[in-house]
Every structure is written in structure tokens, then in C-alpha cells.
PDB file of C-alpha atoms in Angstrom:
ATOM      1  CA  UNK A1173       0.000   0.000   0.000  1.00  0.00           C
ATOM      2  CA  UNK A1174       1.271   3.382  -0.946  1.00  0.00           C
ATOM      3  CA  UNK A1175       2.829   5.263   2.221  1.00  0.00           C
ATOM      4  CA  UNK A1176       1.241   8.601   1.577  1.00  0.00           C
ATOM      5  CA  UNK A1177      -2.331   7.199   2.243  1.00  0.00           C
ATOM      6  CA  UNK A1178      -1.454   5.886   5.579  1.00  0.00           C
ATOM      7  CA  UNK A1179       0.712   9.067   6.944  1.00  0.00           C
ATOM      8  CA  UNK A1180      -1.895  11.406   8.532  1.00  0.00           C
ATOM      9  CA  UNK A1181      -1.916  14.780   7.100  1.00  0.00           C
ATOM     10  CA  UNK A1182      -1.504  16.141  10.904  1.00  0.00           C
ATOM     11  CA  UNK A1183       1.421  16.535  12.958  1.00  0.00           C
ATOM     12  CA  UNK A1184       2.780  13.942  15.407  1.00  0.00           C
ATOM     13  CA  UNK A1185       3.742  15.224  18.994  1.00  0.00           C
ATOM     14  CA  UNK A1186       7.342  15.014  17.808  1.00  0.00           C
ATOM     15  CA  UNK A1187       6.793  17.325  15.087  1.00  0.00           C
ATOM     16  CA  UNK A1188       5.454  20.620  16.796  1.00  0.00           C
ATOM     17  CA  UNK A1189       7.915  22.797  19.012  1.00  0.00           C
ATOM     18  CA  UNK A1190       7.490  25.712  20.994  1.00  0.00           C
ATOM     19  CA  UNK A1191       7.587  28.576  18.900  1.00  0.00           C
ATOM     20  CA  UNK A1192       6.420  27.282  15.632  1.00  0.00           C
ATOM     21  CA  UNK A1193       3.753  29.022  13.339  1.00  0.00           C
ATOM     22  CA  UNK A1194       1.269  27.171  11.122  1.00  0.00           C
ATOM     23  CA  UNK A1195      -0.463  29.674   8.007  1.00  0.00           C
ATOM     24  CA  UNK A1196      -3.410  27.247   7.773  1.00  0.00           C
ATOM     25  CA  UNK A1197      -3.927  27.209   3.688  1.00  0.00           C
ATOM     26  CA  UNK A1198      -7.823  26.654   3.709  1.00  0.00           C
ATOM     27  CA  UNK A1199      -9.793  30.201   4.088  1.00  0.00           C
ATOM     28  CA  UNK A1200     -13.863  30.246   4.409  1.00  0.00           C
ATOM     29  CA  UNK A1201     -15.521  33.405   3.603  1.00  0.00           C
ATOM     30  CA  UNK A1202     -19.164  33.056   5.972  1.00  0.00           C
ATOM     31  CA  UNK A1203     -22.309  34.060   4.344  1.00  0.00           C
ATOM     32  CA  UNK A1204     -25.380  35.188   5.982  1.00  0.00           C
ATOM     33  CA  UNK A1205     -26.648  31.749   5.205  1.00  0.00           C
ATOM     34  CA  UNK A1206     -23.729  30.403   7.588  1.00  0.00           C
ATOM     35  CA  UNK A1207     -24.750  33.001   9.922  1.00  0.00           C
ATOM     36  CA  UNK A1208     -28.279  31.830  10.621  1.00  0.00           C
ATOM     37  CA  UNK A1209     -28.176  28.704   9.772  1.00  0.00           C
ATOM     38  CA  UNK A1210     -25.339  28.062  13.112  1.00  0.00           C
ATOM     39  CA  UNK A1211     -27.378  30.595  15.201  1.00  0.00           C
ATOM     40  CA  UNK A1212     -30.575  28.593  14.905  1.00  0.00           C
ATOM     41  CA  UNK A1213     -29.149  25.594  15.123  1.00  0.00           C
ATOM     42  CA  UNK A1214     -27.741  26.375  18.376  1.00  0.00           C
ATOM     43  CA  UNK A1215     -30.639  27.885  19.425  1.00  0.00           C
ATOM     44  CA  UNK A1216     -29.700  31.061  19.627  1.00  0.00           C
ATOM     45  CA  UNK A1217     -32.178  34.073  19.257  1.00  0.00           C
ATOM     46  CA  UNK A1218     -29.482  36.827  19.351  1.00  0.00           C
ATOM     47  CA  UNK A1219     -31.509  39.537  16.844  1.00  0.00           C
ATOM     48  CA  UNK A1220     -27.716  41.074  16.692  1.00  0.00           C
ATOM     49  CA  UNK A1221     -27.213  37.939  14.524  1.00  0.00           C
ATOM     50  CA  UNK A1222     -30.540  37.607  12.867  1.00  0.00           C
ATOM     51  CA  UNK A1223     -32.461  40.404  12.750  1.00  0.00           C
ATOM     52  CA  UNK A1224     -31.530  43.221  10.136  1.00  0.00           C
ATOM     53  CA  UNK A1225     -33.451  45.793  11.093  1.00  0.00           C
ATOM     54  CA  UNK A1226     -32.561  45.231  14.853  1.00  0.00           C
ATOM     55  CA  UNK A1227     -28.658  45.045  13.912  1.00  0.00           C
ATOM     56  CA  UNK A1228     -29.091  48.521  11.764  1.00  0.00           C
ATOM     57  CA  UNK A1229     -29.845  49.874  15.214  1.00  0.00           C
ATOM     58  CA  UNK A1230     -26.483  49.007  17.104  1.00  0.00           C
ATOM     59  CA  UNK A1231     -23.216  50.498  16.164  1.00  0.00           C
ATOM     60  CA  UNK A1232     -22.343  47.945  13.817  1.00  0.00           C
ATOM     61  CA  UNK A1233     -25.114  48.790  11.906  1.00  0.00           C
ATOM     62  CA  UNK A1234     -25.450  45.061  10.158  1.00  0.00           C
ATOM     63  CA  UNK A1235     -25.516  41.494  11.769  1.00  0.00           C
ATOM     64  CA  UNK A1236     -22.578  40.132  13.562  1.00  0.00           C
ATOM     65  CA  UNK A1237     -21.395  36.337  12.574  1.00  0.00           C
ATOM     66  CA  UNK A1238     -21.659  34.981  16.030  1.00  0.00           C
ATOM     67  CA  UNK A1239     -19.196  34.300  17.627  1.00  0.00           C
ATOM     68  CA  UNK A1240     -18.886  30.939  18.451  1.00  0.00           C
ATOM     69  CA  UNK A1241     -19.108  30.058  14.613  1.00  0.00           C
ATOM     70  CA  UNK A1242     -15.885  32.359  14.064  1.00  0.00           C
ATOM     71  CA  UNK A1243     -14.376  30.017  16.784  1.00  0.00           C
ATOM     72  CA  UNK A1244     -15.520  26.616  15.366  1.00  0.00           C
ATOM     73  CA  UNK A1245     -14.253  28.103  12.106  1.00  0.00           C
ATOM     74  CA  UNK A1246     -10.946  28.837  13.652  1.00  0.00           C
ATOM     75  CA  UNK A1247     -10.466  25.692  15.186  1.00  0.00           C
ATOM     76  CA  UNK A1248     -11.778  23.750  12.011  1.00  0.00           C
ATOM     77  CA  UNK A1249      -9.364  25.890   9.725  1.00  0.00           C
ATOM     78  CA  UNK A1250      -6.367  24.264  11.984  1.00  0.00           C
ATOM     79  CA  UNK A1251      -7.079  20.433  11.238  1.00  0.00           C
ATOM     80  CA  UNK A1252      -5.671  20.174   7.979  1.00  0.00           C
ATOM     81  CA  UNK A1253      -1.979  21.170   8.771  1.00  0.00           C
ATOM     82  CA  UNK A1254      -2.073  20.375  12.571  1.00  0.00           C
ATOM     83  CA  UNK A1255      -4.492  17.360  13.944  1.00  0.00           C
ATOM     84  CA  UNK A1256      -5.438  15.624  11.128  1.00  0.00           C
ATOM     85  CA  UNK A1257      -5.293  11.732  11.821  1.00  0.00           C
ATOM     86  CA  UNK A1258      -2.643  12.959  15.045  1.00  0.00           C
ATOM     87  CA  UNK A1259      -5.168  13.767  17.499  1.00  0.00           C
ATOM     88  CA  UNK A1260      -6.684  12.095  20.347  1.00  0.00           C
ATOM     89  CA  UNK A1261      -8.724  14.143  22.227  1.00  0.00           C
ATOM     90  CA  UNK A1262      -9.143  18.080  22.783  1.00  0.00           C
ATOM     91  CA  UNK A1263      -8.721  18.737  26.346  1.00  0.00           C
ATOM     92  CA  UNK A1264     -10.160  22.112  26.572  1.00  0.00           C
ATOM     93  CA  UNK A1265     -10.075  25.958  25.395  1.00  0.00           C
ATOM     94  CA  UNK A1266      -9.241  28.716  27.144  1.00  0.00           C
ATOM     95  CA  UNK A1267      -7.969  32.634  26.912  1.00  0.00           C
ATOM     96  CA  UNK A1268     -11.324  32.791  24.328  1.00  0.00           C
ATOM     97  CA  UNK A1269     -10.837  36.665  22.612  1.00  0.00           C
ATOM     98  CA  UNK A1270     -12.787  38.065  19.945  1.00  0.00           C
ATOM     99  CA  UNK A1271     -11.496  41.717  19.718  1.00  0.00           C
ATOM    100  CA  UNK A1272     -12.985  42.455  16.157  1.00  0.00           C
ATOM    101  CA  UNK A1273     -16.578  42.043  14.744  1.00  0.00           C
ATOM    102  CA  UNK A1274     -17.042  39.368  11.810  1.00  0.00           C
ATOM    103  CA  UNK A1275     -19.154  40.322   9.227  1.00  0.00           C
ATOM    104  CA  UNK A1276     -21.345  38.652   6.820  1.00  0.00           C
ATOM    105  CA  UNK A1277     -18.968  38.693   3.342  1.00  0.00           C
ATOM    106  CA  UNK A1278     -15.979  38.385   5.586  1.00  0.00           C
ATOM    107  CA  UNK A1279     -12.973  35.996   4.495  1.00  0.00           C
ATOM    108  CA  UNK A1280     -11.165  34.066   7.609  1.00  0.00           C
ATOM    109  CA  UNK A1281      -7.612  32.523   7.693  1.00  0.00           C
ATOM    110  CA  UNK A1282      -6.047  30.961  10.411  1.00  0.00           C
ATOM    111  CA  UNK A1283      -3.002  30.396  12.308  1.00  0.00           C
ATOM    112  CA  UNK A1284      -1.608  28.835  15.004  1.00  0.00           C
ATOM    113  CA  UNK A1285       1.482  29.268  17.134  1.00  0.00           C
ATOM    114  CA  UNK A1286       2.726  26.220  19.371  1.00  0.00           C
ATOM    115  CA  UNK A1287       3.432  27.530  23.198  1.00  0.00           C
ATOM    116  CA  UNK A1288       4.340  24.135  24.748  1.00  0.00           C
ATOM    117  CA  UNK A1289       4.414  20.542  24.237  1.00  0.00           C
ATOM    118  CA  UNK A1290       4.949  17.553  26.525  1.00  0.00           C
ATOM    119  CA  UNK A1291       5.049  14.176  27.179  1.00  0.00           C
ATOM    120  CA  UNK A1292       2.034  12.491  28.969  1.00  0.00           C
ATOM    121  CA  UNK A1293       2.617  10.903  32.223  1.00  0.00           C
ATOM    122  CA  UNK A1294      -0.572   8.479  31.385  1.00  0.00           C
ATOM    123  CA  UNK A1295      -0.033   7.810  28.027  1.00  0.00           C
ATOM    124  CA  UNK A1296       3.688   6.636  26.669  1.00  0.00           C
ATOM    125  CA  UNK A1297       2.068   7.030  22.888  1.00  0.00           C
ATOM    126  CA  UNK A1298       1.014  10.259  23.332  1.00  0.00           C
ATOM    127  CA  UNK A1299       1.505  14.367  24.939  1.00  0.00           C
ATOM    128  CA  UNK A1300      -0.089  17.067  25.766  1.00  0.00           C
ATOM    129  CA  UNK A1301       0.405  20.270  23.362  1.00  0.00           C
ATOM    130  CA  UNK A1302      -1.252  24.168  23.545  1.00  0.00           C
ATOM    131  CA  UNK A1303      -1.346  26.054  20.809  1.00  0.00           C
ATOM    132  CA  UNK A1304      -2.822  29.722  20.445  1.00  0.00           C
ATOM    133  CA  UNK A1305      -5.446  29.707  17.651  1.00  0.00           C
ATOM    134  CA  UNK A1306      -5.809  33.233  15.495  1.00  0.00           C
ATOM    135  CA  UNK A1307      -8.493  34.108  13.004  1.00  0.00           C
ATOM    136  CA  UNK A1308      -7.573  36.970  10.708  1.00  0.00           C
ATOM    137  CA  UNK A1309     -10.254  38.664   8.238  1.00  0.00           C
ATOM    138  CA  UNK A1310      -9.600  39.654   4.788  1.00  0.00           C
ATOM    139  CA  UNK A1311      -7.452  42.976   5.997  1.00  0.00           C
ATOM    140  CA  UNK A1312      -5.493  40.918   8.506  1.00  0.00           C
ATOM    141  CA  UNK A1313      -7.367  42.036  11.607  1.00  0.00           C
ATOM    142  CA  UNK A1314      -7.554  39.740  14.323  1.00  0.00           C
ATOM    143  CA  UNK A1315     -10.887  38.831  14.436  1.00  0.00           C
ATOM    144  CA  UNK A1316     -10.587  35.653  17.122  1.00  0.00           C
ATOM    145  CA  UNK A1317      -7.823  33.912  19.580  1.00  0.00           C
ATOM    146  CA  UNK A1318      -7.902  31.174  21.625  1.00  0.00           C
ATOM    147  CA  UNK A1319      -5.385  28.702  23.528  1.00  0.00           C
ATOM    148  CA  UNK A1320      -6.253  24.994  22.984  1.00  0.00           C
ATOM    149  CA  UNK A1321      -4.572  22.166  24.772  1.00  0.00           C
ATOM    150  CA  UNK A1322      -5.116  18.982  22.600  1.00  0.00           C
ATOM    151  CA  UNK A1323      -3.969  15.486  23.347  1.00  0.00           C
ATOM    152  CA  UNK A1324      -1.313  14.107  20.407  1.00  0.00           C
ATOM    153  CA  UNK A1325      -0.279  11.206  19.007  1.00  0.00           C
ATOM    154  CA  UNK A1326       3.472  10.385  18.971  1.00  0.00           C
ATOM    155  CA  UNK A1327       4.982   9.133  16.010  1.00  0.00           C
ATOM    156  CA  UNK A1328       4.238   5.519  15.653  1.00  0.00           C
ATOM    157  CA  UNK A1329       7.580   3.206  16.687  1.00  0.00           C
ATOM    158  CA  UNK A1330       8.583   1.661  13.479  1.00  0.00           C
ATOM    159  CA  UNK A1331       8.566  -2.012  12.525  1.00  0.00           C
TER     160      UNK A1331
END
């Protein structure tokens, strides 16, 4: 069997270190669609997120993306390059920022910066690694930022 289809795209433990920056290639520009269709299905009646003539109102004068679709969308922009096939389990977010509105038309890009790895004490196939999460808009704007502590796989002994 060819190698390539059995090497997850991700990153083993071994492979991140302190210090590193992943430019996540995937971007996702969120439509209003997006917009409501996350808000409602989380049950959400925020009017800043559906309501037009409500939003006009505030000083952002449109609808906001809410927010905790910018952060899935962060998080989801990372798997590609960083956890894909390599992780076990998240083990929590923290340090959750959003210091810029998201719009509806707005295009998001990701990156993330590893802050420390280490080994596991439970699990000899595995550590523990944070990494800050950063969504940027389409004028580079810092839009979202969060710490996430993910469990990773180590590289798999050969044989």
C-alpha cells in the first residue's frame, strides 16, 4: 500500500515545538446563510445575529457572525496542517478573545502558534500540546484567539 495514504496529514507530537507558526492554507468566507443557519441551530435568538433591522440599530449597523461560529471556524481551519489523523482528544479551550466584529462577506484565515508541548505521564504514545489559535479577516485584523490544549499522538515506533 502506498505510504502517503497511511501518513496522517496532521502533525505527530514530535513534530510541533514551541515557537512554531502554522499559516493554515484553507480560508472560508461566511455568508449570511452560515450566519443563521449556526445561530438557529444552536438555538440562539441573538436579533444582533438575525435580525436586520434590529442590527441597523447598534453600532455595527449590520448582523454580527456569532461568535462561536468564528471560533468553530478557527479551530476547524487548523485540522488540515495540525491534527489531522494525530489527534486524540481536545482537552479544553481557554484565553477565548474576539477583539474584532465578523461580518457577513468576511474571508477568515487561520493560524496557530505552538506555546508548549509535553510528554504524557498516562499515556507513553502520546503528549499534551497548547497552541494559540488566530483568526484573521480579509485585511489581517484579528478577528478571534484562543489557547487549545489537545492530546497528540506520537509518532508511531517503526517495525
Amino acid at each position: 500500500m502506498n505510504e502517503d495514504l497511511q501518513r496522517p496529514q496532521g502533525r505527530y507530537l514530535e513534530e510541533l515545538t514551541p515557537g512554531t507558526v502554522i499559516r493554515h492554507r484553507v480560508t472560508r468566507t461566511l455568508t449570511e446563510a452560515d450566519n443563521v443557519f449556526f445561530t438557529t441551530l444552536t438555538m440562539n435568538p441573538q436579533p444582533l445575529h438575525l435580525d436586520h433591522e434590529y442590527a441597523a440599530q447598534t453600532e455595527f449597523g449590520r448582523p454580527l457572525v456569532n461568535s462561536l461560529l468564528t471560533l468553530s471556524l478557527l479551530v476547524g481551519l487548523s485540522v488540515h496542517e495540525l491534527t489531522l489523523g494525530t489527534l486524540v482528544a481536545n482537552l479544553g479551550l481557554t484565553d477565548v478573545v474576539f477583539p474584532k466584529p465578523v461580518f457577513h462577506g468576511d474571508t477568515i484565515r487561520a493560524e496557530s502558534e505552538v506555546l508548549e508541548v509535553r510528554e504524557s505521564r498516562s499515556r507513553p504514545d502520546a503528549g499534551i500540546v497548547v497552541v494559540e489559535h488566530r483568526a484573521l479577516n480579509q485585511r489581517g485584523e484579528v478577528v478571534a484567539k484562543c489557547k487549545r490544549t489537545a492530546l497528540m499522538q506520537k509518532r508511531p515506533a517503526e517495525g
